[in-house]
Coordinates of C-alpha atoms in Angstrom, one line a residue:
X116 CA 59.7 23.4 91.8
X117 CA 60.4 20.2 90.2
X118 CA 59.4 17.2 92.2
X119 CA 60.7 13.1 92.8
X120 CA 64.3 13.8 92.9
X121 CA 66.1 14.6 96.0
X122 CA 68.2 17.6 94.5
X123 CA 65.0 19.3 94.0
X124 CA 63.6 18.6 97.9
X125 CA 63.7 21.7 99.5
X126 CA 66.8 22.1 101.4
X127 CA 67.6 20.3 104.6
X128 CA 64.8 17.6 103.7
X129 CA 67.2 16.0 101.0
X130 CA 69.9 15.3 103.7
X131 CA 67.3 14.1 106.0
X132 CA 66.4 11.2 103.5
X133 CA 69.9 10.5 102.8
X134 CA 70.3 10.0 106.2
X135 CA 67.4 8.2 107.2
X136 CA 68.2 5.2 104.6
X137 CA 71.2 4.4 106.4
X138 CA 69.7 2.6 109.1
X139 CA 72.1 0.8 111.6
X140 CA 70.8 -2.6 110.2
X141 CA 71.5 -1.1 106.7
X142 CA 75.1 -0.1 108.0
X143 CA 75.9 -3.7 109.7
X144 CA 75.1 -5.0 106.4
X145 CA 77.5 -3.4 104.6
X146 CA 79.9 -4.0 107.0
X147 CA 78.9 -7.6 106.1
X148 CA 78.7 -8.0 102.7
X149 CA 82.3 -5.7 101.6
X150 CA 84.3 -8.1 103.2
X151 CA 82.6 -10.8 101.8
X152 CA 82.4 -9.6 98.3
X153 CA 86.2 -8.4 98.4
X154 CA 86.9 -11.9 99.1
X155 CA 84.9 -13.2 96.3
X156 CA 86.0 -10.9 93.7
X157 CA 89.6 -9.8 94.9
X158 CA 90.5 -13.4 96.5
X159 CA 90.8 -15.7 92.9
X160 CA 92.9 -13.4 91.7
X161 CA 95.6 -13.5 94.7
X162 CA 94.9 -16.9 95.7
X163 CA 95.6 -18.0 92.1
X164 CA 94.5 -21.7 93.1
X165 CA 92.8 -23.4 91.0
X166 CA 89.4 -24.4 92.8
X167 CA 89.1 -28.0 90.6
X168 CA 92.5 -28.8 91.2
X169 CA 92.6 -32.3 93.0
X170 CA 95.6 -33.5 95.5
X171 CA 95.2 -36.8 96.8
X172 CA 98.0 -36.3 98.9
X173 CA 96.3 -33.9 101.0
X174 CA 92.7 -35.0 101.7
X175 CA 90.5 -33.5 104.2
X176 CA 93.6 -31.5 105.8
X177 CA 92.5 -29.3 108.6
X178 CA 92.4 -25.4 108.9
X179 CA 95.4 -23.6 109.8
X180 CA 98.0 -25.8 108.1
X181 CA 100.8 -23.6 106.3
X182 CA 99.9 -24.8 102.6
X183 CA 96.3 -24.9 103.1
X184 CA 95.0 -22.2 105.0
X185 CA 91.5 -23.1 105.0
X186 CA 92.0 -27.3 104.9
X187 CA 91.1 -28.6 101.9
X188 CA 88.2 -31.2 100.9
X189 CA 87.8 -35.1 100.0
X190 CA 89.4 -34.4 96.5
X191 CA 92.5 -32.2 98.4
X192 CA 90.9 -29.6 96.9
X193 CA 91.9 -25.9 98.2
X194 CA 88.8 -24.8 100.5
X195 CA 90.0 -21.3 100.4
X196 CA 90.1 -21.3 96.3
X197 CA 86.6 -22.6 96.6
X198 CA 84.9 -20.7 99.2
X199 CA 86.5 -17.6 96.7
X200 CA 84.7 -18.9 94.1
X201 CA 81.8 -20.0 95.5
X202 CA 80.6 -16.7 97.0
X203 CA 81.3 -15.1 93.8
X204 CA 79.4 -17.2 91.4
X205 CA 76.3 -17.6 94.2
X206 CA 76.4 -13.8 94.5
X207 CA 76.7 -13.1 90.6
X208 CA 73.9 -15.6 89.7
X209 CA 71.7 -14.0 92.5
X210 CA 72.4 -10.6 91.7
X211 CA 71.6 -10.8 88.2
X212 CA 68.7 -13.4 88.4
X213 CA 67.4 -10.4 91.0
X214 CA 67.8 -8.0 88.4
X215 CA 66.6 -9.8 85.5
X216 CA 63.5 -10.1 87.4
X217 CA 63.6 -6.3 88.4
X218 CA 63.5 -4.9 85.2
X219 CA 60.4 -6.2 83.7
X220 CA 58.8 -6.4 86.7
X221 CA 59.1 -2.3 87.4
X222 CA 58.2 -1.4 83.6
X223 CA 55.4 -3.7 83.5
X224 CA 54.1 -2.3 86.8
X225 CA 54.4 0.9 85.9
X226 CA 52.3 0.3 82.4
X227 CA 49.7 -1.2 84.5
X228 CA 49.3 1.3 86.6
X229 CA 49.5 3.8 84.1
X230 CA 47.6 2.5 81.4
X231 CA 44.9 0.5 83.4
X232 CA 41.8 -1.1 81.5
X233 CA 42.7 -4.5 79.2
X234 CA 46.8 -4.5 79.5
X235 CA 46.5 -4.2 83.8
X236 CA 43.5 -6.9 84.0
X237 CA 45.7 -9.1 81.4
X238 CA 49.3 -8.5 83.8
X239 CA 47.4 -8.8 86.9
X240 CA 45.9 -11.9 85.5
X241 CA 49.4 -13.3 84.4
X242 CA 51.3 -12.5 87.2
X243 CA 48.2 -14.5 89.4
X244 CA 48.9 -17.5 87.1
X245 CA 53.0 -18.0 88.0
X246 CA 51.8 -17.4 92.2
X247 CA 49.4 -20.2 91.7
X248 CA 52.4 -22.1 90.7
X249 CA 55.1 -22.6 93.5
X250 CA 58.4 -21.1 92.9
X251 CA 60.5 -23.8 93.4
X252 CA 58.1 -26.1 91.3
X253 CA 58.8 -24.0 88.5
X254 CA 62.7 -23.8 88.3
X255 CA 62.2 -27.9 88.4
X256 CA 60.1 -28.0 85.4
X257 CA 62.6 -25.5 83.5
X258 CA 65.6 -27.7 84.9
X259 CA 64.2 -31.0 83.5
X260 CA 65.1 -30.2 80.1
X261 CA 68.6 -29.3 81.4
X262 CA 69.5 -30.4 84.4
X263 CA 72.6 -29.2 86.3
X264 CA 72.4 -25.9 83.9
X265 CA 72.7 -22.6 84.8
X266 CA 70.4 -21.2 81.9
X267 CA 67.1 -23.0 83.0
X268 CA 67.8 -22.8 87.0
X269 CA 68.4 -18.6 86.1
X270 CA 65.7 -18.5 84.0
X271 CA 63.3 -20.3 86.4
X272 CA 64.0 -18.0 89.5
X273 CA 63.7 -14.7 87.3
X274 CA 60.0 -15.7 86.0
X275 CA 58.6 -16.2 89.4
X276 CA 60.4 -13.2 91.3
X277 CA 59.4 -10.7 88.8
X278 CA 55.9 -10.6 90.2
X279 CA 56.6 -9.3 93.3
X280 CA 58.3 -6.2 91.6
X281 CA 55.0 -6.5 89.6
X282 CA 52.7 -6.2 92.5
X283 CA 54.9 -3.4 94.7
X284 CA 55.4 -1.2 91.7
X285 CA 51.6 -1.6 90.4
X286 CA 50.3 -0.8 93.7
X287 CA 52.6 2.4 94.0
X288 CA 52.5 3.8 90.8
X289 CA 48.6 3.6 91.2
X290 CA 49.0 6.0 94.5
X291 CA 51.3 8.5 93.2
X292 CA 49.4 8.8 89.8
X293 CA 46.8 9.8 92.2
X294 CA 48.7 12.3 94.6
X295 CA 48.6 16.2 94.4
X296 CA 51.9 16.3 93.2
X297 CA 51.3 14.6 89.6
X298 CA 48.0 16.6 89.0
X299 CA 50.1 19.9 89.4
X300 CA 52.4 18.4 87.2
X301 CA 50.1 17.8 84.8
X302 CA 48.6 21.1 84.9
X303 CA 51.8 22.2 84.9
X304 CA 52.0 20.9 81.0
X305 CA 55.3 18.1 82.0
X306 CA 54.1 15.1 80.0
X307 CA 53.9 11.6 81.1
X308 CA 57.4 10.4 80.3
X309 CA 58.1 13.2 82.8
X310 CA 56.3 12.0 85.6
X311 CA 57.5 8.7 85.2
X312 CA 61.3 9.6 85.5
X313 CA 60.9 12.2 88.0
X314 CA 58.2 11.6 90.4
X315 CA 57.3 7.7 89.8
X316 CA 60.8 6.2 89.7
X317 CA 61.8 8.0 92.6
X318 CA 59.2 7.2 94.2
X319 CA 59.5 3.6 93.8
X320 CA 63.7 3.1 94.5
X321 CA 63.0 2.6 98.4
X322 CA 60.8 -0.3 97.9
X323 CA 62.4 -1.5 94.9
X324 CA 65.8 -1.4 96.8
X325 CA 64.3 -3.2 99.5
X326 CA 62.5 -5.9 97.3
X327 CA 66.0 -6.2 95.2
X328 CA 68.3 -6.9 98.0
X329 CA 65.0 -9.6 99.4
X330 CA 65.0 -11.2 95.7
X331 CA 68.5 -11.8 95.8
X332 CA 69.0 -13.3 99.3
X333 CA 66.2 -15.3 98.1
X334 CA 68.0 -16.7 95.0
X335 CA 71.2 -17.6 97.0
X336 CA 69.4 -19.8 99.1
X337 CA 67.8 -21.5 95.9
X338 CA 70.3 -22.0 94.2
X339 CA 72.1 -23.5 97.0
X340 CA 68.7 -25.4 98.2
X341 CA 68.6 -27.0 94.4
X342 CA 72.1 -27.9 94.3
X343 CA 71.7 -29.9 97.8
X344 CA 68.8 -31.8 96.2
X345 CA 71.0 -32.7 93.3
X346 CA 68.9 -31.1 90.6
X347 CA 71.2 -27.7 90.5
X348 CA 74.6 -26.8 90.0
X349 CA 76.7 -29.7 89.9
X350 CA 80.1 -31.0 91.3
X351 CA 82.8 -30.0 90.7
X352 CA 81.2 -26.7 90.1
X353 CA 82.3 -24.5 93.4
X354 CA 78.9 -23.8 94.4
X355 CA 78.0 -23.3 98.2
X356 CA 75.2 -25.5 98.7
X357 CA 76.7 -28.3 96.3
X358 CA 79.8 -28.3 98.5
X359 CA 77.9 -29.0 101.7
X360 CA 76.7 -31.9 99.9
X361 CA 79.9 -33.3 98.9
X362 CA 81.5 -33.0 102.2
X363 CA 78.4 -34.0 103.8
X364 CA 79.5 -38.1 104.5
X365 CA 82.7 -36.3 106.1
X366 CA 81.2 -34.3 108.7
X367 CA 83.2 -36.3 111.6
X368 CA 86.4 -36.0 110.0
X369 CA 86.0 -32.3 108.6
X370 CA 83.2 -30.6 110.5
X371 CA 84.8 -27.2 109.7
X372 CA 84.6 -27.7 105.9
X373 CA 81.0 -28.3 105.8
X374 CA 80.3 -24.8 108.3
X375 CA 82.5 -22.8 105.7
X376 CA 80.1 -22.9 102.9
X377 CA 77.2 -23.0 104.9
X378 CA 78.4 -19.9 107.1
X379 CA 79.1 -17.8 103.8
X380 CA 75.8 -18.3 102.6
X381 CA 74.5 -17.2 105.8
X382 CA 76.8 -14.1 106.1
X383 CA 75.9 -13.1 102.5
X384 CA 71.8 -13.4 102.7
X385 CA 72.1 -12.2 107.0
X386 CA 73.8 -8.8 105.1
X387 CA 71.4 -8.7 102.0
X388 CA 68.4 -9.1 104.4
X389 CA 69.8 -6.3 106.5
X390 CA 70.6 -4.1 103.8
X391 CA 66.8 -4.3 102.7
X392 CA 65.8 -3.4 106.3
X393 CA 63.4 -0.5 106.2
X394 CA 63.4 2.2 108.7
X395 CA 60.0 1.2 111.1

């Protein structure tokens, strides 16, 4: 029987595993995050607003009015066109900062494991180096030579989340090298690119799943943390955290403009951090 894929469990088992990664929490956040990307994907195309476009005519309007369903800023900007786009470029620059940090991560976690001696000291040793320096600390140094960018601030959050897919996938591609089920593969004849696609990766979506849906929550909340401190995305950029800050000196005249962003970011890293929940 052919092991690490769940068409080849024996039957029943495969539709328990199914079922067992759909956790309630991994259900709510679903429920969560569909709506949420619907609106960010699907909503600039039927709003058709332009996000940048200023109307000094209508400043700091308030929700519900028949033009403006959402208010509008301090520039009579359209909060609805800019919520759209907001969530979609935080989500997009999280998603692939998350997975730009995933791949090497994996593969080179997986080669240390695998290969041990020289190259897993010499990862190990590298991937101790960029924890000794903190995370934040180095997206700053990357964004000095370019600030407001969003080449240094992606590049920045990608070198230092890769090590924890480093660590995780290290750590269990050492223990399944090691279980039953690779030696009888191996005496079975399969070869190593075998076991890698068919027991190790398999092995290693559940916690790489989980870790992916932590690393992107994670970038959200940087990339909107940077922009409040000035040193990320900048105005008139719709981006979450930098539209806090604008409408930050109007919080008594627009409270419910500065709770929009700052409730979608909560909503989308509340449903990532659900769907990475782990059945206890």
């Amino acid at each position: 029987m052919k092991t690490g894929s769940l068409a080849h469990l024996p039957a029943g088992l495969a539709e328990q595993q199914a079922s067992g990664f759909w956790t309630t929490a991994r259900m709510a956040g679903v429920a969560i995050i569909v709506p949420l990307l619907a609106f960010a994907f699907i909503g600039p195309m039927l709003i058709d607003i332009d996000p940048l476009a200023q109307d000094y005519e209508a400043v700091l309007i308030s929700p519900g009015d028949a033009a403006h369903i959402l208010g509008t800023d301090h520039f009579g900007r359209s909060m609805l066109a800019r919520l759209a786009f907001g969530a979609q470029l935080s989500f997009v620059m999280a998603f692939v900062t998350a997975l730009t940090a995933a791949v090497p991560g994996i593969l080179l976690g997986i080669l240390a494991a695998a290969r041990g001696g020289l190259i897993e000291r010499g990862l190990v040793a590298l991937s101790d180096i960029v924890l000794a320096l903190p995370g934040l600390l180095l997206v700053l140094l990357l964004l000095a030579f370019a600030p407001g960018q969003f080449g240094p601030l992606y590049l920045g959050l990608a070198l230092y989340l890769w090590v924890e897919f480093f660590r995780v996938a290290r750590i269990e591609t050492a223990r399944v090298m090691t279980s039953p089920s690779v030696e009888a593969t191996r005496l079975l004849g399969f070869g190593r690119f075998y076991i890698v696609t068919r027991i190790i990766f398999p092995a290693l979506a559940g916690p790489m799943i989980t870790l992916f849906a932590f690393a992107t929550g994670s970038a959200i909340i940087a990339v909107s943390t940077l922009s409040a401190i000035h040193v990320g995305l900048r105005p008139p950029t719709p981006e979450l955290g930098a539209m806090i800050v604008e409408l930050m000196p109007y919080y008594s005249e627009a409270p419910l403009q500065i709770m929009m962003p700052a409730a979608a970011i909560f909503l989308l890293v509340l449903a990532l951090q659900l769907l990475a929940g782990r059945k206890s």
